[in-house]
mmCIF file of C-alpha atoms in Angstrom:
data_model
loop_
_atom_site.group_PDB
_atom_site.id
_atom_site.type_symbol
_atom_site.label_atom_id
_atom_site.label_comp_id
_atom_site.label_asym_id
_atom_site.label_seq_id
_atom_site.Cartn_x
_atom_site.Cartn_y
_atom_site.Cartn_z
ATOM 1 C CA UNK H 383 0.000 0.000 0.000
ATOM 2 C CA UNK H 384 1.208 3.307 -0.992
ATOM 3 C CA UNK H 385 1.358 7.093 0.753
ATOM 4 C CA UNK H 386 -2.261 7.379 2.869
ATOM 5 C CA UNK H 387 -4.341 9.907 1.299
ATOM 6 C CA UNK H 388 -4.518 12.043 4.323
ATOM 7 C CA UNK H 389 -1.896 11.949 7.086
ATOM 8 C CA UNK H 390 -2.465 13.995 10.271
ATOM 9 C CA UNK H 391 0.016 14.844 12.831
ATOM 10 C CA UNK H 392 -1.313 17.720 14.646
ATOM 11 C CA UNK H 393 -1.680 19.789 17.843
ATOM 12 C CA UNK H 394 -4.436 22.332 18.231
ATOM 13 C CA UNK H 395 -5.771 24.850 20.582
ATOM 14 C CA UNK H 396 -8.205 28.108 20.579
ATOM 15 C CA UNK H 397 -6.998 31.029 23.160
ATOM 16 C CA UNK H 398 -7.735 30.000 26.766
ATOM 17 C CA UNK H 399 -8.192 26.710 25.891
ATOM 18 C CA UNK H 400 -4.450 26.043 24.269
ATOM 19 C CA UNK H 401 -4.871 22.231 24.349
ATOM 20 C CA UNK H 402 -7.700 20.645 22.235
ATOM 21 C CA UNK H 403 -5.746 18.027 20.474
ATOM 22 C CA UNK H 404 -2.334 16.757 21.219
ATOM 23 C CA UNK H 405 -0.130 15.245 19.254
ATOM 24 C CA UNK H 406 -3.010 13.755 16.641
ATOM 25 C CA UNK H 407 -1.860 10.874 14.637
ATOM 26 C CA UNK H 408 -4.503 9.911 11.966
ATOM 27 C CA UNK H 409 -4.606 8.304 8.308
ATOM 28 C CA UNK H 410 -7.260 7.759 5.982
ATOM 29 C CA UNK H 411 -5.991 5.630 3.047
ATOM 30 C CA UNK H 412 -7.619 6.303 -0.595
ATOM 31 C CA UNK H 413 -11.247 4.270 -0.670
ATOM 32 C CA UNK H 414 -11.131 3.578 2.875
ATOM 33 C CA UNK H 415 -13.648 4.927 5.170
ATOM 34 C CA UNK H 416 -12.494 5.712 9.060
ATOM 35 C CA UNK H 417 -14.347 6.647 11.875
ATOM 36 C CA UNK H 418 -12.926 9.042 13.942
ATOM 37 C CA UNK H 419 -14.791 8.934 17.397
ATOM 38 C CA UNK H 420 -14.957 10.602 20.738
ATOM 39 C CA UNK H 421 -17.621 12.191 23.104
ATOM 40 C CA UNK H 422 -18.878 16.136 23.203
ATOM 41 C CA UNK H 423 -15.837 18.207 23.323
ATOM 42 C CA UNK H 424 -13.415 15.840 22.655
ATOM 43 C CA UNK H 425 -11.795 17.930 19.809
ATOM 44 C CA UNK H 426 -13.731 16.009 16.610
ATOM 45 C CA UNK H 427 -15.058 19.047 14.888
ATOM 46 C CA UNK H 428 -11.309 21.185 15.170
ATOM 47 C CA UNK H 429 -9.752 18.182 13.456
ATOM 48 C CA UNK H 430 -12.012 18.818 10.267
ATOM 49 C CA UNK H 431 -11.572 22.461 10.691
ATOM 50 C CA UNK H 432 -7.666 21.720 10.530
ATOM 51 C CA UNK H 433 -7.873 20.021 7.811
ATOM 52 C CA UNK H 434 -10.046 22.332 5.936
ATOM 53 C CA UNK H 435 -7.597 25.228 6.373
ATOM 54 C CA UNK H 436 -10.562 27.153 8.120
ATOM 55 C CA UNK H 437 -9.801 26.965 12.287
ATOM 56 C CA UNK H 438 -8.489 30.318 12.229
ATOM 57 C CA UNK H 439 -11.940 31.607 11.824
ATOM 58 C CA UNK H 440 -12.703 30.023 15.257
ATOM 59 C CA UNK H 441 -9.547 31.470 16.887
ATOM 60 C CA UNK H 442 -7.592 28.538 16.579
ATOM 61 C CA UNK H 443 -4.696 27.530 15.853
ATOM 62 C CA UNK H 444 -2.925 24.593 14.491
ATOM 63 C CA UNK H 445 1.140 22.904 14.212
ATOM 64 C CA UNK H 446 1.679 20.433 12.553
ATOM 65 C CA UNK H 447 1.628 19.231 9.300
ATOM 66 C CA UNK H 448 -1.352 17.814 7.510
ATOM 67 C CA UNK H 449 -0.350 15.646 4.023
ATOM 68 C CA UNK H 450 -2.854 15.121 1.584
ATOM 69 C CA UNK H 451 -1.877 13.202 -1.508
ATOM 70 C CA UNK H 452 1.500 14.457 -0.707
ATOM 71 C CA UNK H 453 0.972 17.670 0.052
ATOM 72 C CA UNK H 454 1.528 19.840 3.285
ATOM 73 C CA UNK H 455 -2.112 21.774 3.838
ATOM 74 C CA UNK H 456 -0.988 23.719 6.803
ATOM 75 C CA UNK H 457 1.866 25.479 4.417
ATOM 76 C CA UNK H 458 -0.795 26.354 1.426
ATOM 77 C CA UNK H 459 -2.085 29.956 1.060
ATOM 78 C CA UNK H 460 -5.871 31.031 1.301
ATOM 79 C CA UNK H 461 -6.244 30.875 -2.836
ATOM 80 C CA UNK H 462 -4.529 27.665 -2.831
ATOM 81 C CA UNK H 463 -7.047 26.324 -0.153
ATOM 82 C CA UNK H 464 -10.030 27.481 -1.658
ATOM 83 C CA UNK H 465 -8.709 25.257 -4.633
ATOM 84 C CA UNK H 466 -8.979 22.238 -2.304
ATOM 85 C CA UNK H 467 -12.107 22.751 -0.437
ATOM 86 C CA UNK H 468 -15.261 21.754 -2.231
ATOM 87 C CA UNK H 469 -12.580 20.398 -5.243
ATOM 88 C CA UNK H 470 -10.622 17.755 -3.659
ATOM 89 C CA UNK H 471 -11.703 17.822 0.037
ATOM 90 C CA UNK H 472 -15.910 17.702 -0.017
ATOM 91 C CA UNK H 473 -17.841 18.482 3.421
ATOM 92 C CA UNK H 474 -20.922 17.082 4.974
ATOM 93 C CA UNK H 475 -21.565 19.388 7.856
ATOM 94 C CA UNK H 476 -23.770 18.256 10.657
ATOM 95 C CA UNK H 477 -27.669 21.057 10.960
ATOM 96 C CA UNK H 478 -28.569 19.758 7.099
ATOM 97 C CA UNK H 479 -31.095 23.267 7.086
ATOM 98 C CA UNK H 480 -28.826 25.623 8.904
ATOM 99 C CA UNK H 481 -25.701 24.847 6.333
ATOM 100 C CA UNK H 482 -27.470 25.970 3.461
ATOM 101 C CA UNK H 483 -28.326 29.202 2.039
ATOM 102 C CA UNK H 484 -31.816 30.166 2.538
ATOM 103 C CA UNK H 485 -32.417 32.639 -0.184
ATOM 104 C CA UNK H 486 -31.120 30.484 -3.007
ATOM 105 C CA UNK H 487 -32.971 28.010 -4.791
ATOM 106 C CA UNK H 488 -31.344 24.500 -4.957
ATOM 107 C CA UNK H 489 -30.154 24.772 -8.352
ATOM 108 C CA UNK H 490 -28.577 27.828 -7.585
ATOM 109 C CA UNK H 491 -26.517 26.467 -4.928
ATOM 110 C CA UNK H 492 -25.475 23.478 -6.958
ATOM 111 C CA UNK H 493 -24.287 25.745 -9.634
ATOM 112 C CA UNK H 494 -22.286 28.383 -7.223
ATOM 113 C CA UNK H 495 -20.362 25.298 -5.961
ATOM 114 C CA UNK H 496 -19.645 24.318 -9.436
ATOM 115 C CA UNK H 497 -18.355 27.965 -10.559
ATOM 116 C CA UNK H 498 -15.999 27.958 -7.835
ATOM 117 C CA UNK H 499 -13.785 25.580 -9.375
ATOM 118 C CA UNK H 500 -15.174 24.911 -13.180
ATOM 119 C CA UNK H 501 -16.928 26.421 -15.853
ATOM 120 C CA UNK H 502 -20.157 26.010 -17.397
ATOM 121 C CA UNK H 503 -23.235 24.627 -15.711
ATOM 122 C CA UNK H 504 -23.256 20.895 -13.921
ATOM 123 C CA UNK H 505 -25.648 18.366 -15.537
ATOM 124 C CA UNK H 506 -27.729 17.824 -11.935
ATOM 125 C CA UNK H 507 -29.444 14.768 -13.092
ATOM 126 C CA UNK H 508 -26.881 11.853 -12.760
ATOM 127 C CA UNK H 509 -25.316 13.655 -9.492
ATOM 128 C CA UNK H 510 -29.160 13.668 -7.954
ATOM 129 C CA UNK H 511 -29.860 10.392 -8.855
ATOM 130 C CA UNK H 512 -26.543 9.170 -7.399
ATOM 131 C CA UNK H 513 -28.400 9.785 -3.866
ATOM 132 C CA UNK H 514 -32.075 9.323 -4.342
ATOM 133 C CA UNK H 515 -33.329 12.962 -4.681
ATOM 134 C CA UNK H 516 -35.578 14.174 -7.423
ATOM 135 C CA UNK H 517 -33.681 15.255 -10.691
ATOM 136 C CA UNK H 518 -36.437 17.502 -12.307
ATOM 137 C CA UNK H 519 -36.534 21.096 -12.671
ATOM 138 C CA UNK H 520 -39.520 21.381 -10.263
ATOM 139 C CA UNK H 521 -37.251 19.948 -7.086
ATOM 140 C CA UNK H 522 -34.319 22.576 -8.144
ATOM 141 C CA UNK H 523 -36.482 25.486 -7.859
ATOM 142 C CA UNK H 524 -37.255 24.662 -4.342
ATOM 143 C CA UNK H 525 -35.406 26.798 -1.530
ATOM 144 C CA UNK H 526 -34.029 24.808 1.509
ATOM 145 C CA UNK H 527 -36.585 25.845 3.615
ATOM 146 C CA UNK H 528 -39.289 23.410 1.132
ATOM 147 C CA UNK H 529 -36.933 20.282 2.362
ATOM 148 C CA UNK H 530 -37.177 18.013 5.397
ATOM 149 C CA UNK H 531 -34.061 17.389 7.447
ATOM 150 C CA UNK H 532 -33.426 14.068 5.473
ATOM 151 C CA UNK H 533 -34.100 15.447 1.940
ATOM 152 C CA UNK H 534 -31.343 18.475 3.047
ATOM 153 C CA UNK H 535 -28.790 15.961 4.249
ATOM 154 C CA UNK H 536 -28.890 14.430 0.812
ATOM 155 C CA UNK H 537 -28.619 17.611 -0.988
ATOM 156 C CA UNK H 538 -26.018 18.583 1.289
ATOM 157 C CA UNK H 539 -24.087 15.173 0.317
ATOM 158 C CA UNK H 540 -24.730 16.103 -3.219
ATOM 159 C CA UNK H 541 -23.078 19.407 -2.462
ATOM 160 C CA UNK H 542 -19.965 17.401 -1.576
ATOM 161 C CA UNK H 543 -19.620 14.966 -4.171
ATOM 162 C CA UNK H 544 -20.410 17.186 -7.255
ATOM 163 C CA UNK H 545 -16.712 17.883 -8.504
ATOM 164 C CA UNK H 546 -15.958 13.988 -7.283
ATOM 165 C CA UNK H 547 -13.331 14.811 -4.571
ATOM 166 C CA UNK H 548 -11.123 11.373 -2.907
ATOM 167 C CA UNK H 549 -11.819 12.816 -0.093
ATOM 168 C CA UNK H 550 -15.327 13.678 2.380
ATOM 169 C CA UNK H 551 -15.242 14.674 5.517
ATOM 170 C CA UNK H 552 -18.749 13.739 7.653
ATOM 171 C CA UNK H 553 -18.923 15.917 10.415
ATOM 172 C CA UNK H 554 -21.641 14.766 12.826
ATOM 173 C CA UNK H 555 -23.914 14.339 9.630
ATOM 174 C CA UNK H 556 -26.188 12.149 11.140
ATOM 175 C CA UNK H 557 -26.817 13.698 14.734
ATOM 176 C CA UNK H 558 -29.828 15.517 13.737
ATOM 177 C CA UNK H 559 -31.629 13.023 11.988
ATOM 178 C CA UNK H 560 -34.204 9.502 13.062
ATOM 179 C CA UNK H 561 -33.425 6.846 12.982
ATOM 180 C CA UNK H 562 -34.819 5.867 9.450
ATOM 181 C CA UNK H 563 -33.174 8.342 7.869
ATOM 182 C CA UNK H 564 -30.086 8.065 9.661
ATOM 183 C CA UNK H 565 -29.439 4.429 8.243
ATOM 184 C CA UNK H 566 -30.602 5.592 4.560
ATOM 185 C CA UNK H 567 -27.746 8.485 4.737
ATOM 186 C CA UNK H 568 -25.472 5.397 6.145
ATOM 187 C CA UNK H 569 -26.304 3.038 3.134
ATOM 188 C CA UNK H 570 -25.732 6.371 0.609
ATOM 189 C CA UNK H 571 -22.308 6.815 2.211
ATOM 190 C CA UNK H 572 -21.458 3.018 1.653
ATOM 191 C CA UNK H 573 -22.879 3.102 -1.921
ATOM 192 C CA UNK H 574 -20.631 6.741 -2.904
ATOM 193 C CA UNK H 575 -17.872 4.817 -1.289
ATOM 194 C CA UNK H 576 -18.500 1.824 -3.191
ATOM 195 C CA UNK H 577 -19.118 2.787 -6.793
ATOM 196 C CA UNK H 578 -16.639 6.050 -6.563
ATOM 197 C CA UNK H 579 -14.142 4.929 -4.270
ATOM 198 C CA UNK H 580 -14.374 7.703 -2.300
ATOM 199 C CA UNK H 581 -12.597 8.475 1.256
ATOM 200 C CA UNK H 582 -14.668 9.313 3.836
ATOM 201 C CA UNK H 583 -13.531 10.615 7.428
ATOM 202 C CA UNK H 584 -16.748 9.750 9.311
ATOM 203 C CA UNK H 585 -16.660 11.840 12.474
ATOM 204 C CA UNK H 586 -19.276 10.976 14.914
ATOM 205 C CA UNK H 587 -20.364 10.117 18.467
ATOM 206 C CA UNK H 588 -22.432 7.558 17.714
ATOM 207 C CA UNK H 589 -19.947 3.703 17.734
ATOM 208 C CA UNK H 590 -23.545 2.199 16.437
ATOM 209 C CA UNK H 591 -22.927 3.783 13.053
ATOM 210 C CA UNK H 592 -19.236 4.235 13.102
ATOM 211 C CA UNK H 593 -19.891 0.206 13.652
ATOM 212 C CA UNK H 594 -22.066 -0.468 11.075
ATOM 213 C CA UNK H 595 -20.243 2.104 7.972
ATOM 214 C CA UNK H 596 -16.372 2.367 8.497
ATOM 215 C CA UNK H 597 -13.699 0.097 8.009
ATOM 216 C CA UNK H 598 -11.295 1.688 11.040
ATOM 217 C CA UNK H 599 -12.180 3.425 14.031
ATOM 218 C CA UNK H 600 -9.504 6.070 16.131
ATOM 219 C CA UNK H 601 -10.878 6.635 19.565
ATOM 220 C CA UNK H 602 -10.128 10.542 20.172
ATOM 221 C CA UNK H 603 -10.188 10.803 24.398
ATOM 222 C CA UNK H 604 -8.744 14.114 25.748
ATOM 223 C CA UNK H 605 -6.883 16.077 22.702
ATOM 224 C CA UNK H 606 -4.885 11.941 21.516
ATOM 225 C CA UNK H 607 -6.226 9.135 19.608
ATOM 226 C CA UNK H 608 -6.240 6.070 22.039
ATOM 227 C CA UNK H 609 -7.019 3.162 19.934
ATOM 228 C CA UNK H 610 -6.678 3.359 16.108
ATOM 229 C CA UNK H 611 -7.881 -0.649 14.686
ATOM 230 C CA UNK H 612 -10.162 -2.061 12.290
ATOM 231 C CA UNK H 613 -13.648 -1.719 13.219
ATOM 232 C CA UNK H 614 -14.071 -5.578 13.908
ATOM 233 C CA UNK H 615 -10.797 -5.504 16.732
ATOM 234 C CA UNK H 616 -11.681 -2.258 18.747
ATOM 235 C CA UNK H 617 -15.448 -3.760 19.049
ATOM 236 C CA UNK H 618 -14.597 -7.320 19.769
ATOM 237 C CA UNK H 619 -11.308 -6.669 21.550
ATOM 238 C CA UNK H 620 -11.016 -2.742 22.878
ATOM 239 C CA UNK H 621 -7.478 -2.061 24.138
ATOM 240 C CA UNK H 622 -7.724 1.169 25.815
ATOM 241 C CA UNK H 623 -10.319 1.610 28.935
ATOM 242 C CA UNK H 624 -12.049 4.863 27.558
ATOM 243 C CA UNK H 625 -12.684 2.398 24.333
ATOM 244 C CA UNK H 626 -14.216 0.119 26.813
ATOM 245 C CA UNK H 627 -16.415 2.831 28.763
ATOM 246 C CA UNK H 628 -17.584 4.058 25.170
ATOM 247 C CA UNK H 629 -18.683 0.059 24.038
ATOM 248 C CA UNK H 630 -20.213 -0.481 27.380
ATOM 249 C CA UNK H 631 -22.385 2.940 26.982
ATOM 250 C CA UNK H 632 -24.292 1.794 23.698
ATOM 251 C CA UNK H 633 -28.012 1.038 24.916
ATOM 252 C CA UNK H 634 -28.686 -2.267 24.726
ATOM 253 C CA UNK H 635 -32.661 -3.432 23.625
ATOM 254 C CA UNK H 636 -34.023 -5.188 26.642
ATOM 255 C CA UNK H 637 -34.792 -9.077 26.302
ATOM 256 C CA UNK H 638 -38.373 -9.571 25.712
ATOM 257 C CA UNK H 639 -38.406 -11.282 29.146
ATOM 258 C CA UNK H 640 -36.994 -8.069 30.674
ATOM 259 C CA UNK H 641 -38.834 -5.553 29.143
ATOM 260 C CA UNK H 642 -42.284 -6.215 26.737
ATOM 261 C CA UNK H 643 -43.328 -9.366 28.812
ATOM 262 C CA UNK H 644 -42.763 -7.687 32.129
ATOM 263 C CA UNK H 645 -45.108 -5.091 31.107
ATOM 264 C CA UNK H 646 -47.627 -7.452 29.640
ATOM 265 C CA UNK H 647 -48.200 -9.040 32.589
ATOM 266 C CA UNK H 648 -48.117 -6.221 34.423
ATOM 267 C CA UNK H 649 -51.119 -4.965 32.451
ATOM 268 C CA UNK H 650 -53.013 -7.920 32.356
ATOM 269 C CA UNK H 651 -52.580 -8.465 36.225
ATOM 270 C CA UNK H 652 -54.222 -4.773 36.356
ATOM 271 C CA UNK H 653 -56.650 -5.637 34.427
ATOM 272 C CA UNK H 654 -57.967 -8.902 36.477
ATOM 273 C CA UNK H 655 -58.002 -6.685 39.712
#
């Protein structure tokens, strides 16, 4: 196997608060899909921020270097970046509604992405299709506001794959979303991966999905990955505690004996009284 894609080895901070990530260590290899996983405040969301060249907007900072196919992002210029974001790098932010523009139609916003980096118009049908949203002119004259949270997180996935980047980075991209439509977003991400071959750094809090989508999982526990495995080994065989902790916390559904049949009879004893 050659050069990973992406190859992080960072430290981060914001001012008063110096310490967010330490010493980072993280690779996502081209067509693989990692989970990168850690609870509320762990220091998820600054790694994608790093990587995007966009943390100094939050007051942060970042040392470091950050390689992507070979090249240092930390040492590129603001044009330069802009060339990467959207064109090689894609982003699924997590708030589908909030994330787009209100007072643009969809088309609009599919075409602004596309004159950022190319000329002409895109063709929207195949890249629509590609994740189950409508592909007729009716659908692209909608505003945001005219989608539900689901139909958003599509377009918003749409957003990120139109120029075909290796690379997407998921940022909590499920969080806001039930259940249904959190496994249909899960199946789309296995399917882009599948028939494009594209990267994906999956960041989430949630192990059932990271379980169920990625091929690796790093365990991010105060500012340092912990545990960096295949998904099968830190599941079946955690090495670090906070691993363990994080396993152990997944809700479990009760045995029918525990939970439905308890209550049944509780009912129907009520009911003979």
């Amino acid at each position: 196997m050659g050069a990973p894609l992406l190859r992080l080895r960072i430290s981060a901070g914001y001012a008063g608060k110096p310490c967010v990530l330490r010493d980072v260590a993280l690779d996502v290899n081209a067509g693989e899909i990692v989970g990168l996983v850690g609870r509320s405040g762990e220091g998820k969301s600054t790694v994608a921020l790093a990587i995007l060249g966009l943390l100094d907007l939050r007051g942060g900072q970042c040392a470091g270097e950050i390689l992507f196919d070979g090249r240092n992002l930390l040492k590129l210029g603001r044009r330069e970046l802009r060339r990467v974001r959207g064109n090689l790098i894609g982003l699924v932010p997590q708030s589908p509604l909030a994330s787009l523009n209100p007072s643009l139609r969809l088309g609009s916003q599919l075409d602004e992405a596309w004159r950022a980096h190319k000329q002409g118009k895109p063709d929207p049908k195949p890249l629509l299709e590609s994740v189950s949203l409508p592909s007729d002119a009716a659908f692209l004259r909608q505003y945001p506001r005219n989608l539900s949270v689901g139909l958003a997180q599509r377009f918003l996935i749409a957003l990120a794959i139109l120029l075909r980047p290796p690379l997407i980075l998921a940022d909590e991209c499920t969080s806001a979303l039930d259940t249904i439509t959190q496994a249909e977003i899960l199946r789309l991400f296995a399917k882009l991966n599948r028939q494009f071959g594209t990267a994906i750094l999956y960041i989430s809090h949630d192990l059932a999905s990271v379980a169920s989508l990625c091929h690796r999982v790093a365990i991010l526990h105060d500012g340092a990955v912990v545990e960096n495995a295949p998904v099968e080994q830190v599941f079946s065989a955690p090495a670090h505690e906070y691993t363990r902790q994080l396993i152990d916390a997944i809700p479990k559904i009760p045995a029918p004996s525990d939970g439905l049949l308890t209550l049944r009879r509780e009912l129907e004893n009520a009911g003979q009284r």
